[in-house]
Amino acid sequence: MTISVDVTDDQMRLMLMYAETKCITIADLIESLVEWIEDELDTEDADKAFEEFYKDPKTVTFKEAMRELGLK
């Protein structure tokens, strides 16, 4: 897929300089940005899960979880 993005000359120089110092392409830089976004979303999900757990810190054993899932 191809996308077009309008960036300022300064932004482009910054991206090129950064990519050059890291010995990567602009495509690699954008891929890193996508991975960073995914990590941020995962972190937000984990934070929410921890908040829910701390509100009701109920835990179950492995055997109980297997039984609840109908696996044993």
Coordinates of C-alpha atoms in Angstrom, one line a residue:
M1 CA 0.0 0.0 0.0
T2 CA 1.2 3.5 -0.7
I3 CA 0.4 6.6 1.3
S4 CA 1.3 10.2 0.9
V5 CA 2.1 12.4 3.8
D6 CA 2.7 16.2 3.8
V7 CA 5.6 17.1 6.0
T8 CA 7.5 20.3 6.4
D9 CA 11.1 20.5 5.1
D10 CA 12.3 20.5 8.7
Q11 CA 10.4 17.4 9.5
M12 CA 11.7 15.6 6.4
R13 CA 15.3 16.6 7.2
L14 CA 14.8 15.4 10.8
M15 CA 13.4 12.0 9.6
L16 CA 16.2 11.6 7.0
M17 CA 18.9 12.5 9.6
Y18 CA 17.5 10.1 12.1
A19 CA 17.1 7.3 9.6
E20 CA 20.7 7.9 8.4
T21 CA 22.1 7.8 12.0
K22 CA 20.3 4.5 12.6
C23 CA 21.2 3.1 9.2
I24 CA 17.6 2.5 8.3
T25 CA 15.3 3.6 5.5
I26 CA 12.3 5.9 5.9
A27 CA 10.1 2.9 5.4
D28 CA 11.9 1.2 8.4
L29 CA 11.4 4.4 10.4
I30 CA 7.6 4.4 9.6
E31 CA 7.4 0.7 10.6
S32 CA 9.1 1.6 13.9
L33 CA 6.5 4.2 14.4
V34 CA 3.7 1.7 13.8
E35 CA 5.3 -0.7 16.3
W36 CA 5.6 2.1 18.8
I37 CA 1.8 2.9 18.4
E38 CA 1.0 -0.8 18.9
D39 CA 3.1 -0.9 22.0
E40 CA 1.4 2.2 23.3
L41 CA -2.0 0.6 22.8
D42 CA -0.9 -2.6 24.5
T43 CA 0.4 -0.5 27.4
E44 CA -3.0 1.2 27.7
D45 CA -4.8 -2.1 27.6
A46 CA -2.5 -3.5 30.3
D47 CA -3.0 -0.5 32.5
K48 CA -6.7 -0.9 32.2
A49 CA -6.5 -4.6 33.1
F50 CA -4.4 -3.8 36.1
E51 CA -6.8 -1.1 37.3
E52 CA -9.7 -3.7 37.0
F53 CA -7.7 -6.3 38.8
Y54 CA -6.8 -3.9 41.7
K55 CA -10.5 -3.0 42.0
D56 CA -11.4 -6.7 42.5
P57 CA -8.2 -8.7 43.0
K58 CA -9.8 -12.1 42.7
T59 CA -7.5 -14.8 41.4
V60 CA -7.9 -18.5 40.6
T61 CA -5.6 -21.4 40.5
F62 CA -4.6 -23.0 37.2
K63 CA -6.8 -26.0 38.0
E64 CA -9.8 -23.7 38.7
A65 CA -9.2 -21.8 35.4
M66 CA -9.1 -25.1 33.5
R67 CA -12.3 -26.2 35.1
E68 CA -14.0 -22.9 34.4
L69 CA -13.0 -23.1 30.8
G70 CA -14.2 -26.7 30.6
L71 CA -10.8 -28.1 29.8
K72 CA -10.5 -30.5 32.7

